């Protein structure tokens, strides 16, 4: 029986990894300039492909590849952070976007962009750093609001998110008008998210932030798994709960901060992906977290491909796509929780 | 092994446990009895290291305040009365979590968990979701997890704290689980269980600690504690005590007061 369960889960991991690969091939090989599946090979395979010019290879390596790397990383980190915050709050609705962590990061990043110049805080490092601090502040605020019981009520969580998101929306609106850039475009970027126009030069700090967060969370997966039983039981099992909670908050803020600084707010990944993964591999964080990371990477790469292709040569903000799928899913989860609540 | 000196626990203005001193060591099964609000569960949580208290609690000669969570986890386990299982977690996964503090690979941890699932008659539920089980079955899962946690040679004498371990169990499993707990004490360990069923306590406990308003009324073997006058002062009930026809331990027949 156990061997059967393990085998089934190995197959699932393989299937999800394969779909991530297919999404990657799609992302590299199609777009408004040229669509040819051989592009996914041509940029690294030392052979001559007829009809593919050096320009096309440049499009892949300088435009599509950094964008794909970012999509995979952001999807992975948002889904992983969702896993961690859901365990921290003991609530399957605790998504970094819904409860306001992404909004905190976005506001802080935008503040650095539009006001940081006065204090010499320019460049990607300060934007990512600002986003991290904003995310940290929002996470701590939500966690304090949740109270001491360790079991966060849905209403508190969602209302805290509504408040932080509304406040962040207002600030983003204000700052967008203050900034020199085309304010409308900037606003849609921060509130709906986009991976458009990303280049290798912009990536390093964000990737380091996300990579560190991802690594630290996956290293702590055993302790996070014990936290599933609640703070008290985790403590009885030998987890240093206060320290673990601080670590989770710190690493989630770092990862979400790094992601938001580069892509703006992309919602619902942290909600939907862990939930689907839980249906696939169960609640055990040691399997759930890697599965969420893999699935999150695949889904965000696919969503970004849709964002590029649906209205090509124009682009949709990716947040529209994740919200179109994620928001109904969120409502379904709410209804289900309500039913359980009254059952 | 476990020593309490002048332990008091406050909740708000009220002293729920009031200056209690105790000295217990294994192998022994101690049942804590008393009316609702007598301070039984609070006492258990204080011993578990989970509530602030005044006075001192020491384990194996070392004050509880100096124990690290990791070290404590290897020698004491706590089964709580109220428990809400996380969504989608299987019985095997939950019992395996009991092995958190042990240095072993996942496979070894699972083998330990499967052993205790066998002892608690839960093997066939191993891959079911915990939340889908009945209250009694969930209670057995918790017991299996606690026993799996304390399984192992290291650490010498161990302490198992149970808060109403049989409250949701049917007659068969009440006896099956308490026999399992008894077997655990006979390996040299100490069990402290908060209970409501006086007769089950009489059948299985070596000692009964009877509490009222956070203070001890009496502590001793069942024959000594289960007397009409002590039960009257603990529960305000009239009772008739008669020996069990086969096992000779005292059985309590309560009557409306």
XYZ file of C-alpha atoms in Angstrom:
600
model
C 0.000 0.000 0.000
C 2.750 2.410 1.026
C 4.869 1.502 -1.992
C 1.852 2.138 -4.202
C 1.269 5.575 -2.667
C 4.948 6.465 -3.086
C 4.974 5.299 -6.675
C 1.890 7.342 -7.488
C 3.483 10.444 -5.968
C 6.710 9.931 -7.864
C 4.690 9.758 -11.071
C 2.911 12.977 -10.102
C 6.183 14.789 -9.501
C 7.442 13.539 -12.834
C 4.274 14.677 -14.609
C 4.450 18.160 -13.080
C 8.159 18.460 -13.904
C 7.367 17.461 -17.462
C 4.638 20.092 -17.747
C 7.054 22.694 -16.406
C 9.441 21.688 -19.162
C 6.697 21.977 -21.794
C 5.797 25.447 -20.476
C 9.452 26.429 -20.704
C 9.672 25.247 -24.300
C 6.465 27.149 -25.125
C 7.782 30.305 -23.492
C 11.099 30.188 -25.347
C 9.800 29.189 -28.749
C 6.781 31.405 -29.322
C 6.201 35.118 -29.468
C 5.411 37.999 -31.810
C 8.855 38.150 -33.491
C 9.169 34.498 -34.396
C 7.445 31.287 -33.357
C 9.342 28.088 -34.014
C 9.647 25.189 -31.569
C 13.282 24.677 -32.609
C 14.119 27.974 -30.858
C 14.028 26.143 -27.542
C 17.008 24.166 -28.853
C 18.697 26.663 -31.125
C 19.990 29.007 -28.404
C 22.183 26.358 -26.810
C 22.489 23.451 -29.259
C 25.597 23.928 -31.468
C 23.957 23.115 -34.803
C 22.653 25.034 -37.753
C 18.898 25.482 -37.898
C 17.624 26.702 -41.246
C 15.563 29.896 -41.091
C 16.721 30.863 -37.590
C 18.913 33.947 -37.627
C 21.265 35.420 -35.052
C 18.622 38.058 -34.320
C 16.150 35.354 -33.388
C 18.661 33.737 -31.070
C 19.179 37.135 -29.443
C 15.428 37.489 -28.950
C 15.457 34.174 -27.114
C 18.543 34.742 -24.942
C 18.042 38.443 -24.182
C 14.250 38.709 -23.955
C 12.527 35.370 -23.555
C 15.087 33.545 -21.427
C 15.441 36.111 -18.591
C 11.680 36.389 -18.583
C 11.278 32.611 -18.327
C 13.839 32.378 -15.535
C 11.999 35.096 -13.646
C 8.595 33.461 -14.205
C 9.827 30.084 -12.951
C 11.480 31.616 -9.907
C 8.575 33.903 -8.980
C 6.036 31.100 -9.406
C 8.151 28.820 -7.259
C 8.671 31.390 -4.505
C 5.074 32.652 -4.375
C 3.694 29.106 -4.140
C 6.274 28.166 -1.522
C 5.539 31.299 0.507
C 1.838 30.430 0.286
C 2.622 27.004 1.778
C 4.592 28.591 4.595
C 2.063 31.328 5.474
C -0.809 28.849 5.355
C 1.001 26.681 7.889
C 2.004 29.676 9.991
C -1.580 30.932 10.189
C -3.038 27.406 10.229
C -5.400 28.617 7.563
C -5.552 27.456 3.938
C -6.663 30.926 2.786
C -3.502 32.711 3.920
C -2.007 33.732 0.570
C 0.752 36.382 0.550
C -1.291 38.433 -1.946
C -4.664 38.184 -0.216
C -3.393 39.020 3.254
C -1.453 42.053 2.054
C 2.209 40.936 2.102
C 2.637 41.606 -1.623
C 0.917 44.971 -1.255
C 3.307 45.960 1.515
C 6.225 45.009 -0.711
C 4.815 46.882 -3.706
C 4.257 50.101 -1.755
C 7.740 50.042 -0.291
C 9.364 49.252 -3.650
C 7.467 52.052 -5.347
C 8.443 54.447 -2.575
C 12.101 53.635 -3.160
C 11.668 54.122 -6.920
C 9.870 57.446 -6.710
C 11.393 58.983 -3.581
C 14.627 57.046 -3.054
C 16.577 59.172 -5.519
C 16.589 62.034 -3.015
C 18.510 59.914 -0.502
C 20.747 58.211 -3.028
C 18.847 54.944 -2.807
C 18.792 54.095 -6.472
C 19.125 50.775 -8.245
C 17.741 47.290 -8.109
C 19.292 46.450 -4.757
C 17.444 49.205 -2.910
C 14.190 48.433 -4.704
C 14.407 44.767 -3.696
C 15.524 45.718 -0.194
C 12.643 48.178 0.155
C 10.183 45.560 -1.054
C 11.572 43.128 1.525
C 11.067 45.635 4.358
C 7.551 46.444 3.130
C 6.679 42.759 2.984
C 8.163 42.224 6.442
C 6.115 45.070 7.914
C 2.899 43.757 6.344
C 3.563 40.172 7.497
C 4.244 41.284 11.059
C 1.119 43.438 11.041
C -1.090 40.584 9.847
C 0.499 38.224 12.319
C -0.012 40.628 15.228
C -3.623 41.149 14.195
C -4.094 37.408 14.254
C -3.586 37.384 18.011
C -1.959 34.919 20.351
C -4.019 31.789 19.825
C -1.953 30.647 16.869
C -5.102 29.852 14.963
C -5.948 32.765 12.728
C -9.650 33.307 12.121
C -10.572 33.621 8.435
C -12.407 36.884 8.944
C -9.453 38.583 10.656
C -7.087 37.379 7.995
C -9.190 38.475 5.034
C -10.154 41.798 6.616
C -6.531 42.563 7.416
C -5.756 41.803 3.786
C -8.591 44.029 2.551
C -7.372 46.899 4.709
C -3.703 46.570 3.737
C -4.549 46.127 0.052
C -6.849 49.167 0.034
C -4.280 51.304 1.789
C -1.543 50.080 -0.537
C -3.753 50.818 -3.568
C -4.176 54.392 -2.422
C -0.461 54.875 -1.793
C 0.434 53.276 -5.119
C -2.016 55.634 -6.839
C -0.497 58.655 -5.120
C 3.088 57.644 -5.802
C 2.368 56.781 -9.421
C 1.395 60.387 -10.044
C 4.447 61.598 -8.225
C 6.814 59.464 -10.294
C 8.198 60.705 -13.611
C 7.332 57.580 -15.527
C 4.062 57.159 -17.358
C 1.912 56.927 -14.247
C -0.940 54.828 -15.582
C 1.341 52.150 -16.939
C 3.248 52.093 -13.667
C 0.092 51.657 -11.651
C -1.093 48.726 -13.704
C 2.357 47.161 -13.378
C 2.386 47.311 -9.571
C -1.197 46.270 -9.046
C -1.598 43.588 -11.703
C 1.979 42.447 -12.128
C 3.951 41.944 -15.304
C 7.130 40.269 -16.421
C 7.407 42.370 -19.566
C 10.662 44.059 -20.475
C 12.784 42.245 -17.915
C 16.473 41.992 -18.742
C 19.393 40.058 -17.254
C 20.752 43.261 -15.680
C 17.659 43.674 -13.520
C 17.597 40.120 -12.252
C 20.535 39.445 -9.879
C 19.334 40.982 -6.598
C 15.788 39.719 -6.938
C 17.010 36.233 -7.787
C 19.363 36.196 -4.799
C 16.550 37.328 -2.482
C 14.154 34.710 -3.846
C 16.790 31.987 -3.958
C 17.808 32.573 -0.344
C 14.201 32.572 0.836
C 13.423 29.442 -1.108
C 16.498 27.627 0.170
C 15.923 28.545 3.815
C 12.247 27.577 3.733
C 12.952 24.221 2.117
C 15.708 23.551 4.672
C 13.181 24.147 7.456
C 10.501 21.945 5.899
C 10.590 19.350 8.690
C 9.923 21.920 11.388
C 7.267 23.653 9.275
C 5.679 20.241 8.824
C 5.452 19.787 12.605
C 3.857 23.231 12.846
C 0.888 21.785 10.924
C -0.258 20.315 14.248
C -0.470 23.770 15.802
C 2.017 25.725 17.881
C 1.466 23.872 21.119
C 1.815 20.386 19.696
C 4.818 21.443 17.596
C 6.401 22.685 20.830
C 5.679 19.332 22.540
C 7.392 17.626 19.604
C 10.551 19.642 20.201
C 10.210 22.542 17.736
C 11.437 25.918 18.958
C 8.173 27.508 17.859
C 8.900 31.180 18.489
C 12.126 31.004 16.517
C 10.523 29.053 13.685
C 7.727 31.610 13.376
C 10.213 34.459 13.177
C 12.181 32.572 10.537
C 9.101 31.881 8.419
C 8.067 35.541 8.551
C 11.557 36.666 7.604
C 12.039 34.279 4.676
C 8.537 34.760 3.296
C 9.034 38.524 3.368
C 12.399 38.181 1.640
C 11.016 35.944 -1.106
C 7.824 37.909 -1.699
C 9.788 41.181 -1.522
C 12.249 39.934 -4.140
C 9.420 38.757 -6.389
C 7.283 41.876 -6.089
C 10.224 44.224 -6.682
C 10.677 42.659 -10.121
C 7.154 41.756 -11.190
C 4.663 43.787 -9.167
C 1.788 42.051 -7.398
C 0.801 38.735 -8.919
C -2.126 37.369 -6.962
C -3.559 33.962 -6.107
C -0.501 31.824 -6.936
C 0.194 31.382 -3.219
C -3.419 30.387 -2.645
C -4.289 28.132 -5.552
C -1.033 26.235 -6.062
C -0.566 24.897 -2.508
C -4.215 23.901 -2.498
C -3.968 21.889 -5.712
C -0.676 20.409 -4.536
C -2.318 19.357 -1.285
C -4.935 17.453 -3.267
C -2.148 15.781 -5.252
C 0.375 14.801 -2.552
C -1.352 15.376 0.799
C -0.576 17.756 3.648
C 2.954 16.619 4.524
C 5.076 19.744 3.965
C 8.082 17.608 3.053
C 6.243 16.670 -0.150
C 3.778 19.561 -0.381
C 6.427 22.262 -0.484
C 8.535 20.821 -3.341
C 5.357 19.995 -5.264
C 4.033 23.549 -4.800
C 7.341 25.004 -5.939
C 7.408 22.909 -9.078
C 3.760 23.461 -9.899
C 3.984 27.182 -9.132
C 6.929 27.544 -11.506
C 5.090 25.688 -14.281
C 1.833 27.592 -13.821
C 3.435 31.023 -13.732
C 5.523 30.271 -16.828
C 2.319 29.207 -18.592
C 0.370 32.234 -17.334
C 3.119 34.530 -18.578
C 3.054 32.804 -21.960
C -0.707 33.401 -22.112
C -0.183 37.032 -21.111
C 2.176 37.453 -24.053
C 0.210 35.483 -26.618
C -3.497 36.159 -25.997
C -3.466 39.716 -27.350
C -0.123 39.570 -29.235
C 1.695 41.742 -30.155
C 0.292 43.632 -27.143
C 0.445 42.124 -23.635
C -1.905 41.554 -20.747
C -0.742 42.112 -17.175
C -0.152 38.592 -15.850
C -2.135 39.370 -12.698
C -5.302 39.535 -14.813
C -4.819 35.929 -15.817
C -3.964 34.631 -12.346
C -6.918 36.570 -10.890
C -9.336 35.318 -13.561
C -8.562 31.761 -12.522
C -7.657 32.396 -8.885
C -10.540 34.598 -7.703
C -13.329 32.079 -8.494
C -11.185 29.416 -6.892
C -10.849 31.586 -3.790
C -14.643 31.999 -3.623
C -15.040 28.239 -3.907
C -12.621 27.712 -1.006
C -14.450 30.302 1.092
C -17.785 28.604 0.451
C -16.309 25.246 1.330
C -14.808 26.541 4.543
C -18.113 28.096 5.453
C -19.886 24.798 4.873
C -17.359 23.000 7.077
C -17.780 25.702 9.660
C -21.518 25.208 9.969
C -21.498 21.429 9.485
C 11.591 11.757 38.503
C 8.865 14.426 38.553
C 8.790 16.817 41.462
C 6.437 19.733 42.012
C 7.040 22.102 44.870
C 4.434 24.715 45.750
C 3.235 25.003 42.170
C 0.527 27.573 41.509
C -0.977 28.542 38.185
C -3.027 31.683 37.742
C -5.544 32.285 35.009
C -6.630 35.878 35.220
C -7.418 36.623 38.873
C -8.105 33.012 39.755
C -5.589 30.535 41.130
C -6.454 27.412 39.168
C -3.702 25.316 40.721
C -2.951 26.356 44.268
C 0.356 25.544 45.948
C 0.540 21.898 44.915
C 3.533 19.764 45.867
C 4.029 16.286 44.446
C 6.738 13.731 43.979
C 6.161 10.963 41.452
C 8.282 8.423 39.693
C 7.756 5.489 37.376
C 6.795 2.817 36.793
C 3.447 4.265 37.731
C 0.068 5.252 36.306
C -1.332 8.279 38.106
C -4.922 9.293 37.446
C -5.894 12.892 38.200
C -9.558 13.166 39.124
C -11.823 15.977 40.215
C -14.855 18.000 39.212
C -14.933 20.340 36.206
C -12.689 23.329 36.849
C -10.764 21.578 39.621
C -7.499 22.423 37.820
C -6.708 18.992 36.352
C -5.940 20.033 32.779
C -4.189 23.200 33.934
C -1.932 21.123 36.172
C -1.165 18.836 33.235
C -0.305 21.773 30.971
C 1.948 23.280 33.614
C 3.829 19.980 33.897
C 4.000 19.914 30.094
C 5.920 23.188 30.297
C 3.219 25.042 28.458
C 1.845 27.453 31.084
C 3.655 29.949 33.298
C 3.609 28.862 36.933
C 5.083 29.880 40.253
C 6.961 27.428 42.448
C 9.124 24.825 40.790
C 8.628 21.758 38.626
C 11.644 19.557 38.097
C 12.147 16.583 35.844
C 14.931 14.125 36.557
C 16.304 16.554 39.103
C 16.533 19.471 36.680
C 14.121 22.404 36.774
C 11.651 22.419 33.865
C 12.698 25.978 33.048
C 16.151 24.725 32.064
C 14.968 22.044 29.652
C 15.151 22.835 25.944
C 12.138 21.978 23.794
C 14.167 19.439 21.833
C 15.481 17.625 24.903
C 12.090 17.655 26.575
C 10.454 16.183 23.484
C 12.551 13.048 23.766
C 11.341 12.212 27.239
C 7.801 13.531 27.560
C 4.798 13.483 25.277
C 1.477 15.246 25.690
C -1.885 14.135 24.394
C -4.316 17.023 24.416
C -8.030 16.875 24.945
C -8.958 19.189 22.089
C -7.408 18.748 18.741
C -8.216 19.948 15.239
C -6.363 17.914 12.601
C -4.994 19.777 9.565
C -6.729 19.222 6.229
C -5.584 16.360 3.997
C -3.217 14.834 6.551
C -3.203 11.055 6.609
C -3.144 8.967 9.774
C 0.315 7.631 8.956
C 1.670 11.147 8.341
C 0.303 12.346 11.653
C 1.733 9.478 13.684
C 5.057 9.829 11.847
C 5.194 13.442 13.065
C 5.654 12.001 16.547
C 9.151 11.002 15.455
C 10.125 14.628 14.753
C 12.777 14.867 17.463
C 14.530 11.604 16.605
C 17.610 11.372 14.424
C 16.437 8.893 11.851
C 15.521 8.788 8.183
C 11.926 9.118 6.973
C 11.701 5.401 6.360
C 12.670 4.491 9.920
C 10.245 7.080 11.248
C 7.458 5.554 9.181
C 8.289 2.069 10.441
C 7.995 3.261 14.035
C 4.705 4.945 13.206
C 3.365 1.791 11.571
C 4.275 -0.239 14.640
C 2.208 2.034 16.886
C -0.644 2.133 14.412
C -0.700 -1.630 14.759
C -0.819 -1.463 18.558
C -3.707 1.027 18.444
C -5.622 -1.028 15.851
C -5.329 1.692 13.217
C -3.221 -0.021 10.550
C -6.099 -0.226 8.107
C -6.689 3.533 8.444
C -3.043 4.436 7.721
C -3.823 6.229 4.462
C -7.162 7.744 5.470
C -7.420 11.467 6.191
C -7.356 12.082 9.954
C -10.147 14.660 9.717
C -12.452 12.035 8.167
C -12.190 9.702 11.184
C -14.564 9.612 14.147
C -13.666 11.370 17.394
C -12.644 8.108 19.036
C -10.478 7.057 16.128
C -8.802 10.465 16.137
C -8.127 10.053 19.838
C -6.387 6.745 19.144
C -4.311 8.428 16.425
C -3.163 10.979 19.011
C -2.260 8.251 21.475
C -0.323 6.385 18.783
C 1.559 9.600 17.950
C 2.496 10.205 21.600
C 3.662 6.619 22.091
C 5.656 6.782 18.853
C 7.280 9.982 20.137
C 8.510 8.270 23.320
C 9.572 5.071 21.611
C 13.326 4.572 21.853
C 16.043 3.683 24.328
C 17.544 7.088 24.969
C 16.614 9.352 27.852
C 15.824 6.720 30.517
C 12.528 7.131 32.307
C 9.821 8.890 30.294
C 6.733 10.876 31.068
C 3.428 10.590 29.226
C 0.769 13.217 29.945
C -2.769 12.379 28.852
C -5.747 14.718 29.017
C -8.930 12.632 29.046
C -7.484 9.937 26.778
C -10.613 7.790 26.743
C -13.366 10.419 26.590
C -14.445 9.525 23.033
C -13.645 5.808 23.051
C -16.035 2.866 22.993
C -15.844 0.251 25.765
C -13.521 -2.054 23.829
C -11.067 0.699 22.945
C -11.172 2.245 26.425
C -9.690 -0.969 27.716
C -7.414 -1.528 24.714
C -5.882 1.951 25.015
C -5.504 1.892 28.787
C -3.877 -1.544 28.566
C -1.434 -0.071 26.110
C -0.737 2.800 28.506
C -0.312 0.290 31.348
C 2.182 -1.668 29.270
C 4.037 1.609 28.740
C 4.263 2.231 32.494
C 5.453 -1.308 33.071
C 8.475 -0.565 30.890
C 9.472 1.755 33.761
C 7.805 5.011 32.732
C 5.469 7.480 34.392
C 1.981 8.264 33.080
C -0.208 11.058 34.378
C -3.736 10.987 33.006
C -6.591 13.385 33.635
C -9.726 11.248 33.743
C -13.428 11.500 34.429
C -14.337 7.849 34.625
C -13.676 6.945 38.263
C -14.072 3.219 37.670
C -11.610 3.127 34.761
C -9.165 4.984 36.979
C -9.732 2.388 39.670
C -9.083 -0.435 37.196
C -5.873 0.932 35.706
C -4.269 3.529 37.974
C -1.671 2.817 40.631
C -2.429 6.110 42.284
C -5.258 8.580 42.156
C -4.785 12.284 42.790
C -8.088 13.893 43.711
C -8.221 17.668 43.191
C -10.641 20.383 44.195
C -10.178 24.113 43.604
C -6.606 23.484 42.555
C -5.727 21.757 45.824
C -5.208 18.113 46.659
C -7.976 16.435 48.629
C -6.231 13.099 48.811
C -3.652 11.101 46.914
C -3.067 7.379 47.112
C -3.989 3.975 45.709
C -7.612 3.579 44.491
C -8.670 1.601 47.601
C -7.669 4.516 49.777
C -8.975 7.362 47.620
C -12.286 5.955 46.444
C -14.302 6.356 49.645
C -17.827 7.797 49.974
C -16.639 10.740 52.052
C -13.773 11.759 49.734
C -16.029 11.471 46.695
C -18.653 13.527 48.519
C -16.175 16.326 49.122
C -14.738 16.161 45.587
C -17.920 15.831 43.555
C -20.812 16.566 45.972
C -22.352 13.177 45.245
C -23.471 10.275 47.315
C -21.894 6.987 46.362
C -21.742 3.367 47.212
C -18.402 1.587 46.885
C -18.170 -2.134 46.365
C -15.304 -4.358 45.194
C -15.258 -5.437 41.547
C -16.670 -9.015 41.595
C -13.678 -10.418 39.704
C -10.823 -7.929 39.933
C -11.453 -6.855 43.583
C -10.624 -3.161 42.883
C -13.207 -0.711 44.270
C -16.097 0.208 41.959
C -18.063 3.375 42.491
C -21.831 3.521 42.097
C -22.916 7.112 42.223
C -26.370 8.265 43.267
C -28.183 11.540 42.923
C -27.232 13.736 45.852
